Amino acid sequence: MRIMTILRRMAALLLCLLLPASAMASTLAADANNTTVQMSDTLYGLFFEDINYAADGGLYAELLQNRSFEYEDILNPKSADHYTGWAFNMTFGATGTAMVKTENPLNENNPTYMQINVEKGEYRFANLGYQSSTFAGGVPVEEGKTYKAFVWLRNAGDFEGQVEISLTKRTGKSLAVPKRFTITDEWQKYEVEFTPVATEDAVLSFIIHGTGSVDVDMASLMPADAFGSDWPNGGLRADLVQTLMDLNPSFLRFPGGCVAEGSYYRENFYNWKDTVGPIEARRENFNTWGYMQSYGLGYFEYFMLAEALGAEPLPVVHSGLLCQARDVKEAPLTIEETKAYAQDILDLVEFANGDVTTEWGALRADMGHPEPFNLKYLAIGNENWDTIYWTRFDILYRAVKEVYPELEIISSAGPVAEGSLPAYAWSVVRSKYPETIVDEHYYMSGEWFLENTDRYDSYPRTTRVFLGEYAAHEATQPNGRRPNNLYSALCEAAYMTAIERNSDVVVMASYAPLMAREGMQQWTPDMIWFNAREVMLTPNYHIQAMFAATVGDQVVASECDTMNQLVYHVVTRTEDKLYVKVVNVSAYPEEMMLSLSNVPDGTAIYTQLTGDRAAANSFVRKDNVAPVSGECTITGGQCTVMLPAYSATIYTFDLK
Ligand code: AHR
């Protein structure tokens, strides 16, 4: 901690102890017409990565887990992984086996399927959906809603009978009208719709009426009203999409994170071409966070989501390096291989923006979106550093710029806030790529954020920063999690006042990670939590939403006269609104006079987040920390407000 900060804190603490609260009145002064920097219009956005089951088991509306029997742990291969999420031979008295097979698969990208050999009885097997430490499993269905299911089946040669698809309880009791199919000896898709008569944690059951062998692959169950259910391959979980809509994001970064780079082996590079086209032909891959990625939420769905959110798409492509932070088991792409790989990136841009007469533009049109997605940003690399990165960055950067000079390229500053890695990255950028936007990532203590609100004040005003990943990390609790509590959210809010003040330099910022499925998380804290049925917003989410709803066009010069060194502020404006953001991270309430020139008399509204320092939300107390709103009056340019201890408040004044 800097010595001056310590001294200032001690002085503030002493004063707080000595003076009564009434003597602590302070002033925040600003003239609405005295503007300083022009603010970025892409300041607050989102970073979506399939971590914590954020895509599969989360935002992607598929209710089945391991729907295509491709589950495999690349680092620790066990054949049983292919059985994950399924239960076999569930009928008393039936005799049969379930075997993983690879001969004559559905297609070469979907190599594994299950063969069921039935000797006797009505053999039933079922997909149980996602299970976790906090959820016994099952596919959550609601009474009266419609669900669409399908499965690919083949008569393995000697099967006589029919296959029934049924939505049931785990016991086998039917919840909706089932359907039976006579199957052929070619792979074929069989579809059915269910309207359950009860709200249940159900299972998708397959009952084999007959004997012989049946091949099974690629099953699916989705709510018919999923967001984007008219997309060719299903859609997204509507309640989670709504939480993203409510953040009003200006960009959407995807698919990682480490996921974009891949880990350990080259086959784990995120290959965007595996994630488009019909879902049964998307090559699944292991997820660096410990589960499989179905890629059902692939690049097409990503671009569609960005468009629906009104957010600029911002894909991150790997730079030819596997995640440098992990124990890499294969060499990076050679220089020659990197040159060849550049074509994949160009193809991605063509998929996004190309005319429908181009190869990849035609695929986009086939998938239902002939209009271009208007891609403007592209990040090359995630958390990369050193010359091993920059030699590859140079090749990819030049290849992209040669064909698409108008694309804004984002380069990596590595995985840490300070030290030689970002210093080297910045020296390379300043000398060779001054026009790139630099992606900084840091996960630091709350105190670090409070002490570094001056970080960007000294950055040259010609540089542009994308704060692509950040969050305040509190100490890990006995439950093994770093908390999403009010204090961490306020430290982020304090830092965001500095981001806004410097939004000529910090042109984009996104909290990370975005989502986590309760009981299945690999990383904490996370902005949005969910379980099979519900969503739980964190104080950190509320801060992001409050700030994103009140971004100005320009920063307004302001002065805050207070003894409390833990009060942070920024004033911004649009054509007709003035936003005053004040964050009090101290344990003391503070009366403050807002002295605002060129603001007409009237009523201002405010939104406030406050509570106990360690207060957090949970699935049983979702609104324990939630924003409240209120009004205050401004007369003659003056408005007296009370800032509670541990609070963030945003005042909105009408300028017209
Ligand atoms: O946000 C979680 C991870 O943190 C990201 O995948 C990675 O970029 C960073 O290390």
XYZ file of C-alpha atoms and ligand atoms in Angstrom:
666
model
C 0.000 0.000 0.000
C 1.329 3.422 -0.842
C 2.544 5.414 2.181
C 0.382 8.446 1.359
C -2.702 6.250 1.186
C -1.933 4.777 4.595
C -1.437 8.222 6.116
C -4.633 9.542 4.545
C -6.581 6.528 5.798
C -5.245 6.955 9.331
C -6.134 10.645 9.331
C -9.624 9.888 8.046
C -10.131 7.173 10.625
C -9.000 9.461 13.446
C -11.378 12.168 12.315
C -14.220 9.739 12.024
C -13.614 8.634 15.589
C -13.306 12.154 16.952
C -16.072 14.003 15.117
C -19.827 13.476 15.364
C -21.459 12.429 12.104
C -23.110 15.845 11.674
C -19.710 17.531 11.567
C -18.663 15.338 8.655
C -20.790 17.079 6.004
C -18.888 17.242 2.754
C -19.350 18.745 -0.678
C -19.257 17.433 -4.201
C -19.135 20.317 -6.665
C -19.544 20.228 -10.435
C -20.640 22.493 -13.239
C -22.746 20.532 -15.732
C -21.363 22.645 -18.566
C -17.723 22.025 -17.680
C -17.078 18.777 -19.508
C -13.734 17.038 -19.894
C -13.329 13.782 -21.830
C -15.660 12.269 -24.367
C -16.822 8.901 -23.036
C -16.597 5.657 -24.926
C -19.925 4.457 -26.270
C -18.807 0.840 -25.806
C -17.810 1.211 -22.164
C -19.761 -1.525 -20.396
C -20.170 -4.915 -21.987
C -20.156 -8.599 -21.174
C -17.686 -11.435 -21.325
C -19.320 -14.821 -21.828
C -17.274 -17.991 -21.368
C -18.404 -21.585 -20.871
C -17.008 -21.790 -17.346
C -19.100 -22.910 -14.335
C -21.538 -24.601 -16.782
C -22.430 -21.161 -18.120
C -23.243 -22.502 -21.614
C -23.899 -26.254 -21.394
C -26.156 -26.644 -18.367
C -26.706 -22.897 -18.350
C -27.497 -20.335 -21.007
C -27.867 -22.980 -23.715
C -31.444 -24.219 -23.385
C -30.621 -27.919 -23.839
C -31.897 -29.805 -20.788
C -30.017 -33.058 -21.405
C -26.444 -33.628 -20.311
C -24.085 -35.605 -22.571
C -26.822 -35.808 -25.170
C -24.529 -37.359 -27.738
C -22.475 -39.755 -25.576
C -19.298 -37.820 -26.402
C -18.308 -37.070 -22.787
C -14.642 -37.826 -22.364
C -11.956 -36.575 -20.048
C -8.980 -36.108 -22.329
C -6.535 -35.977 -19.425
C -7.924 -39.037 -17.727
C -9.770 -41.155 -20.300
C -12.254 -43.647 -18.870
C -14.835 -45.306 -21.073
C -17.462 -44.732 -18.361
C -17.375 -40.995 -19.112
C -19.522 -41.675 -22.150
C -22.299 -42.822 -19.780
C -22.317 -39.525 -17.839
C -25.820 -38.167 -17.249
C -27.571 -41.379 -18.313
C -29.097 -44.293 -16.413
C -29.545 -47.655 -18.113
C -31.716 -50.706 -17.582
C -34.211 -48.938 -15.343
C -37.067 -51.455 -15.683
C -37.336 -54.262 -13.176
C -36.988 -57.628 -14.911
C -35.636 -56.359 -18.227
C -32.347 -57.808 -19.464
C -29.987 -55.942 -21.718
C -26.723 -54.055 -22.038
C -25.642 -50.577 -23.084
C -22.339 -50.423 -24.943
C -20.343 -47.474 -26.252
C -19.783 -47.927 -30.004
C -17.897 -46.083 -32.720
C -18.451 -48.160 -35.907
C -20.518 -46.355 -38.564
C -21.271 -43.330 -36.427
C -23.862 -40.643 -37.113
C -21.101 -38.626 -38.778
C -17.350 -38.241 -38.399
C -17.680 -35.292 -35.986
C -19.956 -37.296 -33.733
C -18.005 -40.538 -33.401
C -19.542 -42.143 -30.310
C -22.990 -43.610 -29.861
C -24.683 -46.064 -27.527
C -25.853 -49.501 -28.597
C -28.617 -51.049 -26.518
C -28.917 -54.857 -26.807
C -32.192 -56.060 -25.339
C -32.780 -59.706 -24.501
C -35.927 -59.506 -22.454
C -38.511 -57.105 -21.110
C -39.195 -53.423 -21.670
C -35.723 -51.997 -21.365
C -35.755 -48.344 -20.274
C -32.883 -45.907 -20.195
C -33.023 -42.183 -19.549
C -31.128 -38.952 -19.570
C -31.130 -37.442 -16.076
C -30.057 -33.926 -16.998
C -27.552 -32.148 -14.790
C -26.843 -33.227 -11.227
C -24.764 -31.313 -8.718
C -23.842 -31.148 -5.068
C -26.988 -29.069 -4.533
C -29.390 -30.697 -7.007
C -30.340 -34.361 -7.219
C -30.705 -34.073 -10.977
C -33.462 -34.291 -13.514
C -34.674 -32.118 -16.313
C -36.737 -29.294 -14.860
C -40.107 -29.200 -16.631
C -43.146 -27.077 -15.893
C -46.747 -28.140 -16.000
C -48.520 -27.000 -19.177
C -45.418 -25.798 -21.023
C -44.345 -27.398 -24.281
C -41.005 -29.176 -24.732
C -39.480 -30.405 -27.954
C -37.515 -33.643 -27.942
C -35.687 -35.645 -30.557
C -33.240 -38.515 -30.854
C -31.338 -40.201 -33.658
C -31.943 -43.976 -33.805
C -30.927 -46.906 -35.990
C -31.882 -50.531 -36.066
C -28.539 -52.261 -35.542
C -29.750 -55.158 -37.665
C -31.750 -57.597 -35.613
C -34.174 -55.369 -33.730
C -37.835 -56.215 -33.819
C -40.203 -53.867 -32.070
C -40.611 -50.157 -31.407
C -38.809 -47.436 -29.455
C -40.858 -45.152 -27.217
C -39.806 -41.645 -26.247
C -41.379 -40.469 -23.044
C -41.096 -37.682 -20.510
C -41.318 -39.431 -17.166
C -40.525 -39.289 -13.510
C -37.374 -41.125 -12.559
C -39.631 -43.997 -11.505
C -40.885 -44.263 -15.067
C -44.312 -42.735 -14.402
C -45.333 -40.836 -17.499
C -45.701 -37.025 -17.340
C -46.860 -36.454 -20.919
C -48.220 -38.377 -23.875
C -45.359 -40.603 -25.144
C -44.720 -41.544 -28.768
C -43.548 -44.837 -30.311
C -41.475 -45.223 -33.452
C -40.635 -48.079 -35.767
C -37.021 -47.522 -36.710
C -35.063 -48.256 -39.874
C -31.542 -49.534 -40.395
C -30.309 -46.023 -41.302
C -29.655 -43.243 -38.793
C -32.832 -41.173 -38.605
C -34.100 -38.361 -36.415
C -37.315 -38.989 -34.425
C -39.144 -36.017 -32.941
C -41.861 -35.540 -30.346
C -43.425 -32.708 -28.318
C -44.432 -33.019 -24.677
C -46.735 -30.969 -22.494
C -46.191 -32.279 -18.958
C -49.115 -32.552 -16.566
C -46.951 -31.653 -13.569
C -43.945 -29.534 -12.652
C -41.173 -32.030 -11.986
C -37.502 -32.800 -12.095
C -38.221 -35.291 -14.856
C -36.097 -37.550 -17.040
C -36.231 -38.162 -20.787
C -36.940 -41.884 -21.043
C -36.473 -44.265 -23.960
C -38.332 -47.537 -23.681
C -37.463 -50.359 -26.012
C -40.452 -52.535 -26.767
C -38.920 -55.559 -28.421
C -35.643 -57.447 -28.601
C -32.416 -56.991 -30.515
C -30.023 -54.069 -30.866
C -30.797 -50.373 -31.235
C -28.217 -47.642 -31.873
C -28.889 -44.343 -30.136
C -27.275 -40.940 -30.561
C -27.881 -37.236 -30.263
C -30.944 -36.781 -28.084
C -32.336 -33.390 -27.136
C -34.993 -31.813 -24.956
C -35.648 -28.087 -24.977
C -38.446 -25.768 -23.887
C -40.413 -24.683 -26.961
C -40.387 -21.100 -25.709
C -36.609 -20.837 -25.301
C -35.142 -17.514 -26.378
C -34.320 -17.973 -30.068
C -36.390 -21.137 -30.375
C -36.829 -20.193 -34.041
C -33.069 -20.503 -34.595
C -32.246 -23.664 -36.536
C -30.708 -25.482 -33.570
C -32.767 -24.338 -30.636
C -32.134 -21.461 -28.337
C -31.170 -20.087 -24.989
C -32.591 -20.088 -21.486
C -34.992 -17.139 -21.494
C -34.595 -16.072 -17.844
C -30.819 -15.901 -18.205
C -31.039 -13.959 -21.457
C -33.256 -11.467 -19.633
C -30.544 -10.886 -17.002
C -28.150 -10.035 -19.842
C -30.687 -7.752 -21.521
C -31.102 -5.895 -18.237
C -27.376 -5.106 -18.249
C -27.789 -3.240 -21.517
C -24.362 -4.418 -22.754
C -22.569 -2.542 -25.500
C -20.399 -5.533 -26.512
C -20.237 -9.278 -25.999
C -16.823 -10.959 -25.696
C -16.765 -14.725 -26.488
C -15.840 -17.631 -26.161
C -13.116 -17.104 -23.551
C -11.039 -16.837 -21.570
C -9.003 -19.972 -21.395
C -11.695 -21.757 -23.396
C -10.761 -19.679 -26.461
C -7.143 -20.784 -26.201
C -7.718 -24.415 -25.288
C -5.597 -26.310 -22.828
C -2.929 -29.015 -22.847
C -3.439 -30.448 -26.340
C -3.801 -28.892 -29.753
C -7.098 -30.648 -30.363
C -8.426 -28.436 -27.582
C -7.855 -25.185 -29.483
C -11.271 -23.576 -29.834
C -12.032 -24.258 -33.489
C -14.948 -22.023 -34.472
C -15.843 -24.245 -37.432
C -16.724 -27.042 -34.992
C -19.385 -24.793 -33.499
C -21.536 -23.955 -36.529
C -23.922 -25.899 -38.766
C -26.333 -28.616 -37.603
C -25.777 -29.519 -33.955
C -25.446 -33.241 -34.625
C -22.415 -32.458 -36.800
C -20.621 -30.157 -34.345
C -17.499 -31.815 -32.973
C -17.745 -31.678 -29.191
C -14.615 -30.906 -27.218
C -13.427 -31.146 -23.664
C -13.740 -28.027 -21.624
C -10.701 -26.748 -19.869
C -12.906 -26.260 -16.791
C -13.566 -29.988 -16.480
C -16.612 -30.894 -18.560
C -17.565 -31.244 -22.212
C -18.638 -28.464 -24.526
C -21.468 -29.498 -26.845
C -20.995 -26.281 -28.840
C -24.794 -26.077 -29.075
C -24.149 -22.464 -28.121
C -21.665 -21.909 -30.920
C -20.629 -18.984 -33.049
C -23.972 -18.626 -34.839
C -25.932 -18.546 -31.579
C -23.341 -16.142 -30.162
C -23.725 -13.679 -33.031
C -27.523 -13.995 -32.782
C -27.397 -13.280 -29.053
C -25.119 -10.272 -29.523
C -27.502 -8.913 -32.133
C -30.519 -9.452 -29.866
C -28.725 -7.660 -27.031
C -27.764 -4.769 -29.302
C -24.140 -5.531 -28.372
C -21.080 -5.415 -30.621
C -19.761 -8.958 -31.089
C -16.159 -9.293 -29.919
C -14.772 -12.754 -30.678
C -11.495 -13.897 -29.133
C -9.461 -16.242 -31.330
C -6.449 -18.163 -30.080
C -3.052 -16.997 -31.191
C -1.579 -20.423 -31.952
C -0.713 -20.913 -28.277
C -2.426 -23.252 -25.848
C -3.302 -21.588 -22.535
C 0.089 -20.403 -21.285
C -1.032 -20.510 -17.661
C -1.505 -24.282 -17.792
C 0.761 -27.271 -18.049
C 1.004 -27.351 -21.842
C 1.523 -30.854 -23.245
C 1.957 -29.962 -26.908
C 3.995 -27.313 -28.660
C 2.324 -24.164 -29.993
C 1.689 -23.757 -33.695
C 4.937 -23.246 -35.552
C 5.425 -20.069 -37.528
C 4.421 -21.879 -40.721
C 1.389 -23.417 -39.045
C 0.393 -20.022 -37.674
C 0.452 -18.577 -41.186
C -1.866 -21.352 -42.343
C -4.134 -20.915 -39.305
C -4.682 -17.252 -40.245
C -7.114 -18.491 -42.894
C -9.410 -19.860 -40.158
C -9.630 -16.393 -38.657
C -10.359 -14.842 -42.040
C -13.071 -17.455 -42.514
C -14.621 -16.457 -39.190
C -14.784 -12.841 -40.297
C -16.317 -14.026 -43.567
C -18.889 -16.053 -41.605
C -19.797 -12.893 -39.691
C -19.667 -10.308 -42.447
C -19.220 -12.001 -45.800
C -21.632 -11.780 -48.659
C -23.992 -14.745 -49.058
C -22.091 -15.707 -52.215
C -18.959 -16.451 -50.159
C -18.417 -19.921 -48.680
C -18.857 -18.899 -45.044
C -21.380 -16.147 -45.687
C -23.474 -18.803 -47.427
C -23.369 -20.994 -44.309
C -24.549 -18.038 -42.195
C -27.403 -17.527 -44.667
C -28.258 -21.243 -44.586
C -28.462 -21.022 -40.823
C -31.044 -18.283 -41.161
C -29.156 -14.978 -41.149
C -28.343 -13.741 -44.666
C -27.604 -10.225 -43.401
C -24.072 -9.724 -42.093
C -23.506 -9.516 -38.343
C -21.408 -6.381 -38.835
C -18.381 -7.569 -36.874
C -16.048 -4.681 -35.973
C -13.803 -6.102 -33.227
C -11.522 -9.117 -33.033
C -9.215 -10.139 -30.188
C -6.142 -12.181 -31.081
C -5.143 -14.137 -27.988
C -6.597 -14.165 -24.509
C -4.015 -14.144 -21.712
C -0.792 -14.343 -23.659
C 2.636 -12.882 -23.173
C 6.234 -12.748 -24.263
C 7.827 -13.083 -27.701
C 6.259 -16.500 -28.245
C 2.952 -14.597 -28.413
C 4.064 -11.477 -30.226
C 5.690 -13.365 -33.119
C 2.400 -15.160 -33.705
C 0.300 -12.070 -33.061
C 2.266 -10.256 -35.759
C 1.502 -12.918 -38.369
C -2.195 -13.061 -37.533
C -2.561 -9.306 -37.152
C -1.037 -8.639 -40.586
C -3.068 -11.380 -42.246
C -6.328 -9.975 -40.874
C -5.488 -6.321 -41.501
C -4.499 -7.046 -45.089
C -7.996 -8.313 -45.891
C -10.030 -6.384 -43.311
C -8.180 -3.124 -42.579
C -11.254 -1.677 -40.879
C -11.381 -4.321 -38.117
C -10.371 -3.133 -34.645
C -7.800 -5.597 -33.309
C -7.385 -6.321 -29.624
C -4.090 -7.631 -28.269
C -3.335 -9.288 -24.936
C -1.547 -7.717 -21.971
C -1.316 -11.071 -20.173
C -3.025 -12.341 -17.031
C -1.868 -9.905 -14.357
C -2.244 -6.256 -13.406
C 1.352 -5.354 -12.753
C 4.945 -6.370 -13.423
C 7.033 -7.386 -16.377
C 4.337 -9.187 -18.399
C 2.006 -6.229 -19.000
C 4.989 -3.855 -19.110
C 6.489 -5.825 -21.985
C 3.130 -6.064 -23.764
C 2.667 -2.302 -23.526
C 6.181 -1.640 -24.823
C 5.507 -3.826 -27.866
C 2.128 -2.211 -28.482
C 3.472 1.322 -28.180
C 6.305 0.668 -30.588
C 4.612 -1.601 -33.140
C 0.821 -1.678 -32.837
C -0.236 1.639 -31.319
C -3.683 1.436 -32.894
C -4.649 -1.862 -31.211
C -6.858 -1.975 -28.143
C -5.024 -3.671 -25.263
C -6.871 -6.320 -23.258
C -5.927 -6.085 -19.575
C -7.067 -8.735 -17.075
C -6.805 -8.614 -13.319
C -8.461 -10.296 -10.380
C -7.268 -8.442 -7.279
C -8.281 -7.749 -3.699
C -10.893 -5.107 -2.980
C -8.208 -2.955 -1.389
C -6.128 -3.134 -4.557
C -9.023 -1.718 -6.534
C -9.486 1.095 -4.015
C -5.811 1.957 -4.023
C -5.458 1.923 -7.779
C -8.230 4.237 -8.875
C -5.479 6.452 -10.314
C -4.156 3.645 -12.564
C -5.387 5.078 -15.839
C -4.845 8.750 -15.010
C -1.258 8.442 -16.215
C -1.844 6.305 -19.330
C -1.019 8.221 -22.531
C -4.309 9.504 -23.887
C -3.603 7.946 -27.290
C -3.674 4.387 -25.923
C -6.859 2.353 -25.683
C -7.562 -0.250 -23.021
C -10.108 -3.033 -22.970
C -10.441 -4.142 -19.356
C -11.614 -7.542 -20.564
C -11.672 -9.385 -17.219
C -11.741 -8.028 -13.700
C -13.340 -8.656 -10.323
C -12.555 -7.876 -6.703
C -11.538 -11.068 -4.933
C -12.225 -11.387 -1.228
C -10.642 -14.120 0.883
C -11.983 -17.629 0.317
C -14.700 -18.592 2.816
C -15.032 -21.910 4.656
C -17.398 -23.073 1.873
C -14.470 -22.809 -0.540
C -15.873 -19.816 -2.379
C -14.723 -16.249 -2.729
C -17.844 -14.280 -1.943
C -19.955 -12.018 -4.125
C -20.611 -9.650 -1.263
C -21.486 -5.978 -1.044
C -17.939 -4.941 -0.156
C -16.447 -6.528 -3.283
C -19.167 -4.895 -5.387
C -18.459 -1.486 -3.850
C -14.726 -1.838 -4.479
C -15.562 -2.543 -8.113
C -17.964 0.420 -8.129
C -15.269 2.702 -6.710
C -12.930 1.526 -9.464
C -15.617 2.012 -12.097
C -15.869 5.699 -11.179
C -12.203 5.896 -12.208
C -12.873 3.900 -15.360
C -15.565 6.387 -16.332
C -13.285 9.331 -15.580
C -10.739 7.693 -17.901
C -13.116 6.398 -20.508
C -11.162 8.164 -23.238
C -8.502 5.487 -22.513
C -10.562 2.612 -21.094
C -12.904 2.125 -23.993
C -14.398 -1.201 -22.874
C -14.741 -3.077 -19.597
C -16.316 -6.401 -18.619
C -16.606 -8.149 -15.255
C -15.601 -11.833 -15.162
C -16.782 -14.505 -14.994
C -20.343 -13.771 -15.975
C -22.292 -16.853 -14.856
C -22.136 -19.884 -12.591
C -24.423 -22.839 -12.015
C -24.914 -23.361 -8.286
C -22.942 -26.363 -7.042
C -21.123 -26.781 -10.373
C -18.801 -23.787 -10.323
C -15.071 -23.944 -10.934
C -14.419 -20.278 -10.211
C -15.754 -17.703 -7.779
C -16.902 -14.961 -7.562
C -19.306 -14.791 -10.535
C -21.759 -12.104 -11.508
C -24.923 -14.173 -12.091
C -25.764 -17.440 -10.351
C -28.443 -19.869 -11.429
C -29.710 -23.341 -10.697
C -31.994 -25.634 -12.674
C -34.925 -23.239 -12.378
C -33.920 -19.980 -10.774
C -31.575 -17.044 -11.183
C -29.819 -15.232 -8.353
C -28.279 -11.829 -8.976
C -25.290 -10.686 -6.935
C -24.433 -7.231 -5.562
C -21.734 -7.175 -8.260
C -24.443 -7.646 -10.899
C -26.472 -4.787 -9.458
C -23.465 -2.459 -9.595
C -22.832 -3.383 -13.221
C -26.497 -2.816 -14.076
C -26.652 0.516 -12.239
C -23.532 1.834 -13.947
C -24.474 0.522 -17.395
C -27.892 2.215 -17.158
C -26.310 5.611 -16.529
C -23.340 5.925 -18.877
C -22.875 9.495 -19.976
C -21.496 10.920 -23.200
C -18.982 13.194 -21.476
C -17.258 13.373 -18.125
C -17.987 16.512 -16.101
C -15.172 18.034 -14.033
C -15.915 17.588 -10.325
C -14.327 18.129 -6.912
C -15.189 16.278 -3.765
C -14.317 17.905 -0.469
C -14.531 15.219 2.192
C -12.446 13.918 5.082
C -13.545 10.422 4.205
C -10.908 8.902 1.932
C -13.169 5.989 1.106
C -15.646 8.073 -0.867
C -15.259 7.836 -4.651
C -17.203 9.697 -7.265
C -17.619 10.622 -10.898
C -19.972 13.013 -12.677
C -20.996 12.490 -16.297
C -23.670 13.835 -18.603
C -25.668 13.263 -21.745
C -27.593 15.860 -23.707
C -30.345 16.000 -21.100
C -29.191 14.121 -17.977
C -26.491 14.601 -15.366
C -25.309 11.494 -13.525
C -23.607 11.795 -10.159
C -22.151 8.508 -8.913
C -20.929 8.387 -5.323
C -19.509 5.276 -3.670
C -18.947 5.203 0.078
C -16.811 2.170 0.931
C -16.383 3.258 4.549
C -18.239 2.101 7.650
C -19.486 5.678 8.216
C -22.520 7.391 6.750
C -21.833 10.734 5.211
C -23.988 13.755 4.652
C -23.016 15.364 1.381
C -23.955 18.585 -0.338
C -24.168 18.165 -4.114
C -23.374 21.607 -5.432
C -24.228 21.507 -9.120
C -24.072 24.527 -11.391
C -26.238 24.698 -14.488
C -28.663 22.091 -13.193
C -32.270 23.346 -13.117
C -34.375 23.139 -9.953
C -36.429 20.002 -9.738
C -36.632 16.466 -8.511
C -33.783 14.047 -9.102
C -34.077 10.298 -8.864
C -31.466 8.052 -7.345
C -30.662 4.349 -7.270
C -28.783 3.033 -4.273
C -27.179 -0.246 -3.256
C -26.327 -0.534 0.423
C -26.233 -2.960 3.331
C -23.785 -4.670 5.616
C -20.232 -4.918 4.425
C -20.380 -8.708 4.036
C -24.006 -8.858 2.885
C -24.652 -11.174 -0.030
C -27.594 -12.743 -1.827
C -28.564 -16.405 -1.870
C -31.237 -18.521 -3.516
C -33.338 -18.210 -0.374
C -32.680 -14.480 0.109
C -32.313 -13.280 -3.444
C -33.018 -9.644 -2.649
C -30.991 -9.324 0.511
C -28.834 -6.815 -1.370
C -30.866 -5.110 -4.070
C -31.003 -1.569 -5.404
C -33.627 0.795 -4.063
C -34.673 4.038 -5.673
C -35.786 7.366 -4.309
C -36.031 11.069 -5.010
C -34.280 14.180 -3.838
C -34.769 17.848 -4.607
C -32.305 20.272 -6.133
C -32.875 23.976 -5.521
C -30.508 26.721 -6.553
C -27.981 24.105 -7.645
C -27.863 22.478 -4.229
C -29.034 19.105 -3.083
C -28.217 17.593 0.295
C -27.984 13.827 0.367
C -27.098 11.172 2.905
C -24.691 8.459 1.765
C -25.151 5.387 3.953
C -22.119 3.449 5.120
C -21.173 0.874 2.473
C -23.226 2.301 -0.346
C -23.182 3.176 -4.020
C -25.651 5.804 -5.158
C -26.330 7.165 -8.619
C -28.266 10.438 -8.842
C -29.890 11.389 -12.143
C -30.674 15.082 -12.657
C -32.672 16.457 -15.567
C -30.758 19.100 -17.490
C -33.759 20.275 -19.500
O -12.602 -15.633 -16.081
C -12.014 -16.861 -15.746
C -10.648 -17.053 -16.374
O -9.760 -16.108 -15.865
C -10.570 -16.859 -17.859
O -10.905 -17.997 -18.559
C -9.142 -16.494 -18.083
O -8.959 -15.626 -19.160
C -8.711 -15.879 -16.774
O -7.560 -16.437 -16.304
